[in-house]
GROMACS .gro file of C-alpha atoms in nm:
model
  339
    1MET     CA    1  -2.910   3.289  -2.573
    2GLY     CA    2  -2.602   3.538  -2.542
    3SER     CA    3  -2.596   3.506  -2.163
    4HIS     CA    4  -2.626   3.087  -2.152
    5ALA     CA    5  -2.331   3.042  -2.404
    6LYS     CA    6  -2.096   3.299  -2.174
    7ALA     CA    7  -2.206   3.073  -1.913
    8TRP     CA    8  -2.085   2.820  -2.065
    9LEU     CA    9  -1.763   2.896  -2.161
   10VAL     CA   10  -1.692   3.009  -1.797
   11GLU     CA   11  -1.375   2.792  -1.643
   12ASP     CA   12  -1.477   2.628  -1.348
   13GLU     CA   13  -1.118   2.479  -1.284
   14SER     CA   14  -0.812   2.481  -1.413
   15ALA     CA   15  -0.622   2.185  -1.653
   16ARG     CA   16  -0.398   2.101  -1.349
   17GLU     CA   17  -0.811   2.111  -1.072
   18MET     CA   18  -0.922   1.841  -1.410
   19LEU     CA   19  -0.581   1.634  -1.381
   20ASP     CA   20  -0.587   1.576  -1.034
   21ARG     CA   21  -0.978   1.530  -1.036
   22VAL     CA   22  -0.911   1.229  -1.279
   23LEU     CA   23  -0.635   1.089  -1.201
   24THR     CA   24  -0.819   1.084  -0.815
   25GLU     CA   25  -1.123   0.895  -0.941
   26ARG     CA   26  -0.944   0.684  -1.155
   27PRO     CA   27  -0.887   0.341  -0.995
   28PHE     CA   28  -0.564   0.183  -0.932
   29LEU     CA   29  -0.469  -0.179  -1.125
   30LEU     CA   30  -0.294  -0.342  -0.861
   31LEU     CA   31  -0.157  -0.682  -0.955
   32PRO     CA   32  -0.301  -1.097  -0.737
   33PRO     CA   33  -0.448  -1.051  -0.460
   34LEU     CA   34  -0.506  -0.712  -0.440
   35HIS     CA   35  -0.750  -0.729  -0.736
   36ARG     CA   36  -1.075  -0.805  -0.577
   37VAL     CA   37  -1.200  -0.493  -0.515
   38PRO     CA   38  -1.108  -0.134  -0.750
   39LEU     CA   39  -0.877   0.152  -0.551
   40ARG     CA   40  -0.893   0.498  -0.566
   41VAL     CA   41  -0.637   0.741  -0.351
   42GLY     CA   42  -0.748   0.834  -0.061
   43ASN     CA   43  -0.823   0.517   0.012
   44VAL     CA   44  -0.723   0.352   0.305
   45VAL     CA   45  -0.606  -0.017   0.306
   46GLU     CA   46  -0.558  -0.229   0.642
   47LEU     CA   47  -0.345  -0.599   0.552
   48ALA     CA   48  -0.443  -0.782   0.870
   49GLY     CA   49  -0.276  -1.141   0.961
   50PRO     CA   50  -0.030  -1.334   1.162
   51SER     CA   51   0.358  -1.361   1.118
   52SER     CA   52   0.481  -1.472   0.790
   53SER     CA   53   0.191  -1.434   0.599
   54SER     CA   54   0.338  -1.264   0.386
   55LYS     CA   55   0.172  -0.927   0.421
   56THR     CA   56   0.531  -0.704   0.398
   57HIS     CA   57   0.586  -0.880   0.014
   58ILE     CA   58   0.206  -0.782  -0.071
   59LEU     CA   59   0.339  -0.403  -0.006
   60ILE     CA   60   0.668  -0.445  -0.168
   61GLN     CA   61   0.495  -0.620  -0.489
   62ALA     CA   62   0.321  -0.311  -0.505
   63ALA     CA   63   0.533  -0.081  -0.464
   64ILE     CA   64   0.737  -0.216  -0.781
   65THR     CA   65   0.390  -0.214  -0.972
   66CYS     CA   66   0.447   0.150  -0.859
   67ILE     CA   67   0.771   0.222  -0.905
   68LEU     CA   68   0.772  -0.012  -1.311
   69PRO     CA   69   0.697   0.250  -1.582
   70LYS     CA   70   0.421   0.088  -1.816
   71LEU     CA   71   0.624   0.087  -2.101
   72TRP     CA   72   1.031   0.113  -2.141
   73LYS     CA   73   1.234   0.088  -2.436
   74GLY     CA   74   0.919  -0.104  -2.637
   75VAL     CA   75   0.892  -0.380  -2.381
   76SER     CA   76   0.587  -0.375  -2.169
   77TYR     CA   77   0.661  -0.330  -1.783
   78GLY     CA   78   0.278  -0.292  -1.696
   79GLY     CA   79   0.356  -0.067  -1.405
   80LEU     CA   80   0.208   0.265  -1.290
   81GLY     CA   81   0.492   0.498  -1.365
   82HIS     CA   82   0.469   0.667  -1.061
   83SER     CA   83   0.645   0.626  -0.760
   84ALA     CA   84   0.611   0.541  -0.371
   85MET     CA   85   0.715   0.657  -0.005
   86PHE     CA   86   0.762   0.334   0.193
   87ILE     CA   87   0.720   0.380   0.555
   88ASP     CA   88   0.891   0.105   0.793
   89LEU     CA   89   0.835   0.098   1.149
   90ASP     CA   90   0.896  -0.281   1.247
   91CYS     CA   91   1.261  -0.206   1.155
   92ARG     CA   92   1.324  -0.549   0.902
   93PHE     CA   93   1.318  -0.407   0.591
   94ASP     CA   94   1.558  -0.488   0.353
   95VAL     CA   95   1.620  -0.329   0.067
   96LEU     CA   96   1.899  -0.621  -0.030
   97ARG     CA   97   1.543  -0.792  -0.144
   98PHE     CA   98   1.381  -0.545  -0.217
   99SER     CA   99   1.656  -0.492  -0.525
  100GLU     CA  100   1.645  -0.866  -0.624
  101LEU     CA  101   1.234  -0.870  -0.648
  102LEU     CA  102   1.263  -0.554  -0.853
  103ASN     CA  103   1.534  -0.745  -1.046
  104GLN     CA  104   1.361  -1.013  -1.121
  105ARG     CA  105   1.064  -0.790  -1.213
  106ILE     CA  106   1.239  -0.662  -1.455
  107MET     CA  107   1.399  -0.928  -1.565
  108GLU     CA  108   1.049  -1.118  -1.683
  109ALA     CA  109   0.912  -0.889  -1.798
  110ALA     CA  110   1.194  -0.951  -2.023
  111ASN     CA  111   1.213  -1.255  -2.135
  112GLY     CA  112   0.843  -1.258  -2.158
  113SER     CA  113   0.930  -0.978  -2.489
  114SER     CA  114   1.174  -1.225  -2.614
  115SER     CA  115   0.955  -1.568  -2.618
  116LYS     CA  116   0.670  -1.340  -2.760
  117VAL     CA  117   0.875  -1.303  -3.102
  118GLY     CA  118   0.948  -1.634  -3.072
  119CYS     CA  119   1.404  -1.646  -3.055
  120HIS     CA  120   1.573  -1.862  -3.111
  121GLN     CA  121   1.781  -1.984  -2.711
  122LYS     CA  122   2.106  -1.809  -2.923
  123ASP     CA  123   1.965  -1.534  -3.045
  124SER     CA  124   1.711  -1.509  -2.750
  125GLU     CA  125   2.077  -1.471  -2.508
  126ALA     CA  126   2.257  -1.248  -2.731
  127GLN     CA  127   1.937  -0.987  -2.741
  128PHE     CA  128   1.899  -1.076  -2.352
  129ALA     CA  129   2.309  -0.942  -2.322
  130ARG     CA  130   2.238  -0.540  -2.571
  131MET     CA  131   1.933  -0.491  -2.326
  132LYS     CA  132   2.080  -0.559  -2.022
  133PRO     CA  133   2.210  -0.177  -2.029
  134TYR     CA  134   1.895  -0.090  -2.046
  135ASN     CA  135   1.748  -0.288  -1.763
  136GLU     CA  136   1.988  -0.166  -1.546
  137GLU     CA  137   1.893   0.204  -1.645
  138LEU     CA  138   1.604   0.085  -1.536
  139PHE     CA  139   1.586  -0.078  -1.264
  140ALA     CA  140   1.824   0.259  -1.102
  141LEU     CA  141   1.528   0.491  -1.239
  142CYS     CA  142   1.288   0.298  -1.037
  143MET     CA  143   1.487   0.285  -0.745
  144LYS     CA  144   1.524   0.650  -0.717
  145ARG     CA  145   1.099   0.678  -0.739
  146PHE     CA  146   1.111   0.378  -0.430
  147LEU     CA  147   1.135   0.587  -0.109
  148TYR     CA  148   1.207   0.465   0.243
  149ILE     CA  149   1.186   0.580   0.573
  150ARG     CA  150   1.255   0.345   0.939
  151CYS     CA  151   1.136   0.529   1.226
  152TYR     CA  152   1.196   0.354   1.565
  153ASP     CA  153   0.915   0.513   1.781
  154SER     CA  154   0.607   0.690   1.738
  155SER     CA  155   0.770   1.040   1.783
  156GLU     CA  156   0.983   0.943   1.516
  157PHE     CA  157   0.630   0.854   1.275
  158LEU     CA  158   0.450   1.201   1.395
  159ALA     CA  159   0.773   1.370   1.315
  160THR     CA  160   0.825   1.161   0.933
  161LEU     CA  161   0.398   1.227   0.909
  162LYS     CA  162   0.458   1.644   0.994
  163THR     CA  163   0.703   1.675   0.746
  164LEU     CA  164   0.673   1.438   0.484
  165HIS     CA  165   0.523   1.699   0.243
  166TYR     CA  166   0.731   1.889   0.196
  167ARG     CA  167   0.952   1.564   0.083
  168LEU     CA  168   0.679   1.456  -0.146
  169GLN     CA  169   0.709   1.817  -0.282
  170LYS     CA  170   1.049   1.781  -0.298
  171GLU     CA  171   1.056   1.428  -0.509
  172ARG     CA  172   0.790   1.541  -0.685
  173GLU     CA  173   0.971   1.854  -0.891
  174VAL     CA  174   1.366   1.635  -0.903
  175HIS     CA  175   1.217   1.309  -1.018
  176GLY     CA  176   0.850   1.463  -1.263
  177VAL     CA  177   0.675   1.246  -1.106
  178ASN     CA  178   0.394   1.136  -0.801
  179VAL     CA  179   0.368   0.942  -0.534
  180HIS     CA  180   0.094   0.709  -0.510
  181LEU     CA  181   0.202   0.503  -0.308
  182LEU     CA  182   0.230   0.526  -0.006
  183LEU     CA  183   0.287   0.179   0.278
  184ILE     CA  184   0.360   0.166   0.648
  185ASP     CA  185   0.489  -0.187   0.777
  186SER     CA  186   0.367  -0.181   1.058
  187ILE     CA  187   0.109   0.005   1.150
  188GLY     CA  188   0.064  -0.108   1.488
  189ALA     CA  189   0.430  -0.110   1.583
  190PHE     CA  190   0.440   0.085   1.846
  191HIS     CA  191   0.131  -0.012   2.083
  192TRP     CA  192   0.215  -0.173   2.297
  193VAL     CA  193   0.496   0.013   2.386
  194ASP     CA  194   0.303   0.349   2.379
  195ARG     CA  195   0.092   0.130   2.514
  196GLY     CA  196   0.274   0.035   2.873
  197SER     CA  197   0.354   0.438   2.897
  198SER     CA  198   0.157   0.614   3.092
  199SER     CA  199   0.223   0.888   2.891
  200PHE     CA  200   0.478   1.139   2.658
  201PRO     CA  201   0.626   1.390   2.900
  202LEU     CA  202   0.650   1.745   2.720
  203GLU     CA  203   0.846   2.016   2.778
  204TYR     CA  204   0.573   2.281   2.903
  205ASP     CA  205   0.291   2.184   3.176
  206ASN     CA  206   0.006   2.403   3.036
  207ARG     CA  207   0.029   2.164   2.672
  208LYS     CA  208  -0.127   1.788   2.723
  209SER     CA  209  -0.009   1.484   2.793
  210TRP     CA  210   0.053   1.243   2.416
  211HIS     CA  211  -0.115   0.956   2.535
  212LEU     CA  212  -0.264   0.651   2.346
  213GLN     CA  213  -0.508   0.762   2.195
  214ASN     CA  214  -0.373   1.150   2.122
  215VAL     CA  215  -0.082   0.944   1.914
  216SER     CA  216  -0.334   0.721   1.704
  217GLU     CA  217  -0.546   1.013   1.648
  218ALA     CA  218  -0.212   1.251   1.565
  219VAL     CA  219  -0.099   1.008   1.303
  220VAL     CA  220  -0.508   1.002   1.117
  221GLN     CA  221  -0.458   1.375   1.179
  222GLU     CA  222  -0.154   1.428   0.921
  223ILE     CA  223  -0.277   1.129   0.701
  224ARG     CA  224  -0.563   1.302   0.644
  225ARG     CA  225  -0.422   1.645   0.600
  226LEU     CA  226  -0.114   1.437   0.376
  227LEU     CA  227  -0.395   1.378   0.160
  228LEU     CA  228  -0.523   1.668   0.095
  229VAL     CA  229  -0.205   1.849  -0.037
  230HIS     CA  230  -0.062   1.393  -0.201
  231PRO     CA  231  -0.337   1.232  -0.344
  232MET     CA  232  -0.251   0.893  -0.260
  233LEU     CA  233  -0.367   0.556  -0.181
  234VAL     CA  234  -0.222   0.414   0.168
  235MET     CA  235  -0.170   0.039   0.260
  236ALA     CA  236  -0.076  -0.008   0.598
  237THR     CA  237  -0.017  -0.365   0.771
  238LYS     CA  238  -0.135  -0.472   1.063
  239ALA     CA  239  -0.032  -0.816   1.277
  240VAL     CA  240  -0.240  -0.973   1.473
  241VAL     CA  241  -0.273  -1.311   1.613
  242LEU     CA  242  -0.617  -1.538   1.496
  243GLY     CA  243  -0.838  -1.739   1.733
  244ASN     CA  244  -0.810  -2.073   1.770
  245LYS     CA  245  -1.125  -2.213   1.492
  246TYR     CA  246  -1.179  -1.955   1.295
  247SER     CA  247  -1.473  -1.923   1.032
  248THR     CA  248  -1.598  -1.697   0.779
  249ASN     CA  249  -2.014  -1.785   0.831
  250GLU     CA  250  -1.895  -1.573   1.146
  251LEU     CA  251  -1.775  -1.275   1.051
  252THR     CA  252  -2.080  -1.036   1.119
  253TRP     CA  253  -2.021  -0.657   1.064
  254ASN     CA  254  -2.212  -0.338   1.073
  255TYR     CA  255  -2.151  -0.069   0.945
  256ARG     CA  256  -2.259   0.332   1.072
  257LYS     CA  257  -2.324   0.574   0.735
  258TRP     CA  258  -1.997   0.744   0.594
  259SER     CA  259  -1.919   1.000   0.781
  260ALA     CA  260  -1.814   1.258   0.491
  261VAL     CA  261  -1.783   1.562   0.664
  262ASP     CA  262  -1.467   1.416   0.875
  263ASN     CA  263  -1.321   1.236   0.611
  264PRO     CA  264  -1.502   1.091   0.202
  265TYR     CA  265  -1.348   0.825   0.229
  266SER     CA  266  -1.368   0.690   0.584
  267ARG     CA  267  -1.637   0.472   0.756
  268ASN     CA  268  -1.716   0.419   1.067
  269ILE     CA  269  -1.717   0.025   1.277
  270THR     CA  270  -1.904  -0.033   1.513
  271SER     CA  271  -1.792  -0.227   1.836
  272ASP     CA  272  -2.036  -0.495   1.850
  273GLN     CA  273  -1.802  -0.627   1.495
  274GLN     CA  274  -1.715  -0.987   1.559
  275LEU     CA  275  -1.351  -1.059   1.429
  276PRO     CA  276  -1.154  -1.354   1.353
  277TYR     CA  277  -0.893  -1.188   1.615
  278ARG     CA  278  -0.879  -0.977   1.827
  279GLU     CA  279  -0.893  -0.564   1.771
  280TYR     CA  280  -0.613  -0.358   1.976
  281MET     CA  281  -0.601  -0.045   1.774
  282PRO     CA  282  -0.791   0.227   1.868
  283ALA     CA  283  -1.071   0.336   1.788
  284ALA     CA  284  -0.921   0.692   1.578
  285TRP     CA  285  -0.755   0.446   1.306
  286GLN     CA  286  -1.017   0.153   1.286
  287SER     CA  287  -1.221   0.463   1.188
  288PHE     CA  288  -1.030   0.548   0.951
  289VAL     CA  289  -0.948   0.255   0.769
  290THR     CA  290  -1.206   0.234   0.472
  291HIS     CA  291  -1.082  -0.122   0.355
  292ARG     CA  292  -0.942  -0.406   0.545
  293ILE     CA  293  -0.811  -0.775   0.425
  294LEU     CA  294  -0.734  -1.069   0.605
  295VAL     CA  295  -0.413  -1.243   0.497
  296ARG     CA  296  -0.317  -1.605   0.645
  297ALA     CA  297  -0.081  -1.862   0.617
  298THR     CA  298  -0.202  -2.217   0.549
  299ASP     CA  299  -0.010  -2.603   0.653
  300ASP     CA  300   0.009  -2.583   0.244
  301ASP     CA  301   0.233  -2.695   0.061
  302LEU     CA  302   0.257  -2.638  -0.392
  303VAL     CA  303   0.374  -3.006  -0.457
  304ASN     CA  304   0.269  -3.050  -0.852
  305GLY     CA  305   0.254  -2.769  -1.083
  306GLU     CA  306   0.422  -2.414  -1.215
  307HIS     CA  307   0.449  -2.334  -0.803
  308GLN     CA  308   0.549  -2.566  -0.670
  309ASN     CA  309   0.723  -2.627  -0.328
  310ASN     CA  310   0.558  -2.295  -0.248
  311SER     CA  311   0.351  -2.232   0.041
  312ILE     CA  312  -0.014  -2.142   0.019
  313TYR     CA  313  -0.196  -1.879   0.231
  314LEU     CA  314  -0.534  -1.737   0.221
  315LEU     CA  315  -0.662  -1.430   0.176
  316GLU     CA  316  -1.057  -1.209   0.242
  317TRP     CA  317  -1.197  -0.891   0.226
  318LEU     CA  318  -1.387  -0.801   0.537
  319LEU     CA  319  -1.416  -0.462   0.406
  320PRO     CA  320  -1.567  -0.393   0.214
  321PRO     CA  321  -1.795  -0.792   0.272
  322LEU     CA  322  -1.665  -1.050  -0.002
  323ASN     CA  323  -1.757  -1.440   0.004
  324SER     CA  324  -1.477  -1.563  -0.141
  325LEU     CA  325  -1.138  -1.628   0.010
  326ASP     CA  326  -0.867  -1.629  -0.258
  327LYS     CA  327  -0.551  -1.890  -0.266
  328PHE     CA  328  -0.230  -1.728  -0.388
  329THR     CA  329   0.129  -1.851  -0.347
  330VAL     CA  330   0.409  -1.585  -0.295
  331ARG     CA  331   0.713  -1.570  -0.538
  332ASP     CA  332   1.012  -1.388  -0.658
  333THR     CA  333   0.837  -1.251  -0.953
  334GLY     CA  334   0.546  -1.172  -0.800
  335VAL     CA  335   0.179  -1.332  -0.596
  336PHE     CA  336   0.005  -1.576  -0.828
  337ILE     CA  337  -0.297  -1.649  -0.751
  338LEU     CA  338  -0.372  -2.063  -0.713
  339SER     CA  339  -0.720  -2.186  -0.931
   0.00000   0.00000   0.00000
């Protein structure tokens, strides 16, 4: 009996290891349109879609949700209170636009808190004036949690991934919070340039040349290593060209077993899967993706209601496959699902 009691008291993990395990198992509560499937750290989400299908905007809104606090000065902002890393491979990120969207989310939460207590217009305006310094303080705090890197070619991207551990560690020591989101826009930006190059010249002849497949495998390997030390949710956009016909019923997916030895979060995809677009990313990346989403714009615009004169987009979960299409519209204050 005594031996059993001692065995129960033996420590099998530290408090830090327990917290890391609990945080890893806890799903992300992301806002629409990413709310259909619970996402966890270690997942790799691919947002595929043609140009002008709001892919980058979805990444930005996810980043804003991550860096906003859950509660600040008595106001609920519904955020995660952590840092987000944005790697810009498309080199078109507009930080001014990002700051405007962040400020809109902050003001919307402040306005909502005032309306809930039933303030008159004059009282409401006075309260907004008093809250302005707090909003500016929160804005500055959130911007410090948003980490941005721009890469102009695959070699810079690989160098960034190889040194990202040290930067994330430093940011955690300075700000006291972990990076929970790794956002990549867009993962296929250098694909065609790399494909046109037979190989990347190296200084020493005894090292293998870097061609397209090597680069993709190296990128996946570096991200995997990074996730072992810094558990994060990875989200990446990918530009595609849709076919002339789009039919949800024609999407046929066949999967292999989970590859727990190689990566417990990844799922291998067979070569006979049918997509509404031509897949061009190497197999190393395709097998690394755990969740795939297809977004596209429609020719419709809302002509009445709260979101009038806004474009309508469609979102479909391809991995895991869901038998539903979400219609949504994009505004400065977020992404809104349409009933």
